[in-house]
Structures are given as structure tokens and as C-alpha cells.
Amino acid sequence: MPVRIAARYLLPIDAPPIERGVIEIDDAGAILAVRPHAVGEEVTDLGEVAILPAMINAHTHLEFSLLEAPLGQPRMVFGNWIAEVVAHRRARGASGVDLAAEKESALEVGLRDSAAYGVAAVGEIATHPFPFAPFASRATESPRVDAHLFLELLGLSADRVAPLLELAEAHLQQGAGQALRGLSPHAPYTVHPDLLTGAIGLSKKYEATLAMHLAESWDELELLTSHSGPMVDTLRSLGAWNPSAIPRGVTFQSYLEQLAQAHRALVIHGNLLTTSDYAILAQHKQMWVVYCPRTQSYFPHGNYPLAEMLSSGVQVTVGTDSRASTPSLSVWEELQHIAAMHENVPASTILRLGTIEAARALGLDSKLGSITSGKLAKFVAVPISETPHDHEDLYELALQQQPTIVGSW
Ligand SMILES: [Zn+2]
């Protein structure tokens, strides 16, 4: 017996809004039909709300989910924030707590918070050794949170390359479980060129997605162009600076050209990309830029070129990044932040970034990202008290609200 959920508005995202719409759902929680309400049919009416697909977080590090506030101070230099993150990790290590247990509970809290915010899937950066248990149970227990687990690869020295690639291949070979598996060569300033080449090779061999932090900060740019600046100072103080591993003057463009050879690639941040970079990204429909809005605003990176990227044809999606740089794991709040920062980007586009585009970027669009027959019945609903003038006005009214209903049917 199918369940029928009705509401004043349905916003399927991959199709125009439906006024007085009905979603038919089968016993297994899959959507059977999305259509207008037929006269006289019995439904569960959610009332004066707009139903949207559940949110998807394309980039996060849930192991920081026990932090109550971001590390450091707003507007701090990025290279110094990295030092704060490392200091935080070291302080936890020196505190005598069971780090493995703490990491596992952080993942549990992060998944629980994500579910409470109406997030149905996360692109998680998984650091070794990674406790898979919280993801395995969240994949079967309600509220279910799907995941794409990107094993983090971090190593500037040549002798780390072979063991890390071995670990990476083992990670990808275990891909039969609930979560999708990918790799995350961390960033240009922490990844030996051979490690990146090897990760791209594995991406092709296993049809796996790569996620790499790129073009995030001015400090990163200074490091690449002149081997100097706060990032180099931080790496040097950690004993992790290896100038011979980074060709001086290497550009973001050269990293993009390499990532374009992967099966699929997520460019995390891309804050400082420019017009010539957009052209490469626009040509490669297996590439996405993951904008982390509140994290971007936490640092003095300048304005984010969202409108420019979108008008150039770059595929953009959204992530929260971690609780070390954003106040919550709510994708909805990230979308509201975009609306506040980018008045020229329509609400209909913004809502796509946290739903269908994120699902496509993570390879989960066959079951998530829109209200479509065959996909999972996982939604958020927001109150709509005014009568919108047109569709765009409806998207705007929806994005101004907070979800009051989140869940699976
Ligand atoms: Zn990140």
C-alpha cells in the first residue's frame, strides 16, 4: 500500500514546482510518482509547506564534529589556522584520551547532526585508521546517511608514496560495502607529485572519484609560486616542508589538468581559481568545484567567484567542510549563506548546489538529489506562508525559511 504525502508545494529540483502536489512512496521508501493531487484521494497532508529533496554535503571531515566552535579566529591567515589544526590534533594526542574511540564518537555525532539537519549523504574525508562502523550502522539504521568515503592521502616525501598508494588501493578494493569509496590527495602543499599521479592512476583503474583541496588560500598560492609565506613557515615548523617535492612556480591550472585525467574529480574550495581555470573545468563534465561557503568566509580569501564560475559552465556544488571552520553541519545554512553573499545568483540555482549537483558529484544521483520516481523518499520541508508571484519567488521564499520537517518515508 503506497504512502501518499501531499503539500502546498513540491520542489522536485529537477522539474518545475508542483502546487498541491503528491508524492507516492512504496514500502521500501522509494518514490513511485510525483504529481498533482487528484480530487478526493486520501493523503497525508503536510500542509502549508514546500517539500524539497534532502540535502547532500559534498565535502566534510566529520572527525572534527566534537568541536563546539571553529578553531582559531575569524579572518585569520590560513597558514596559521593550519598550525591551529595541527596543534589541536597534537593536544588531543597528548591528553591521554583514547583517540580511536574519540574519533569514532566524533563520526557518530557528525552523522547524527547531519541527519538532524536533513542531510542524506556526505562526502567524507576519511583519515587512516578510519573507523567504518559509524557509517556502516548509519547506512542501515534510520535516519540513514549515505556516504562517499575519500581516503586522505598526505605525504610530501618520496618514501611515503608507495605505502600510501598501497593503502589507497586496499581502500578502493573494499568497495563492495554500503559506502562509495574514493581518494583524497589532500592538497598541493602536502602531496608528493608521484602520490598524485598514482592516485589518478587508481582513480582510472577503479573508476573512483578524487577529492583534492585546491586554490584555497593566498598562502597556498605564495607557497607554490615562491616557496615562501605563512604556509611554508607552518610546514617547516612541523618538519613537513619538502621544497624539492613541489616544482617552484607550479600553477593551479597544472593541478586541474592532472585532475582532469581522473575518472571523476572534486576540486575542493577553488576560491582563487580564475577565468582560464574555469575553461578547463567547464570542458570536463566529470569535474566539480565544491564551494564551502561559511568556511570560505571564515578566512580572508576575498570574494568567491560563484557567479563567474556558473556562467562559465563550471559545475559547482556545496560542502560544509569541517566543524574546525564552520559553525554547523547544516547544508541548508550554507545555502542561506550563499544567498546572503551572492545576490546575483538565483535561489533556484543555489538550491540545486546542495541537492542534485552534490548528488551527481558524489555519484549518488541515481537515488538522491531530487524528488523523482525511483529515488529515495528523503525530504526536507519548509513553511510557506505567503503566496509566491512565480516559481523563482517560491524558491526564494523557501530558502528564507528553516526546515521544520526532515526525514525519510
Ligand atoms: Zn576540507
CSV table of C-alpha atoms and ligand atoms in Angstrom, one decimal, residues 59 61 125 213 268-269 321, ligand 1:
chain,number,residue,atom,x,y,z
A,59,HIS,CA,32.7,17.8,1.4
A,61,HIS,CA,35.7,16.0,7.8
A,125,ILE,CA,37.4,12.8,4.1
A,213,HIS,CA,41.8,20.8,-1.8
A,268,ILE,CA,37.6,21.4,-3.0
A,269,HIS,CA,37.3,25.2,-2.5
A,321,ASP,CA,33.9,21.5,5.3
B,1,ZN,ZN,38.3,20.1,3.6
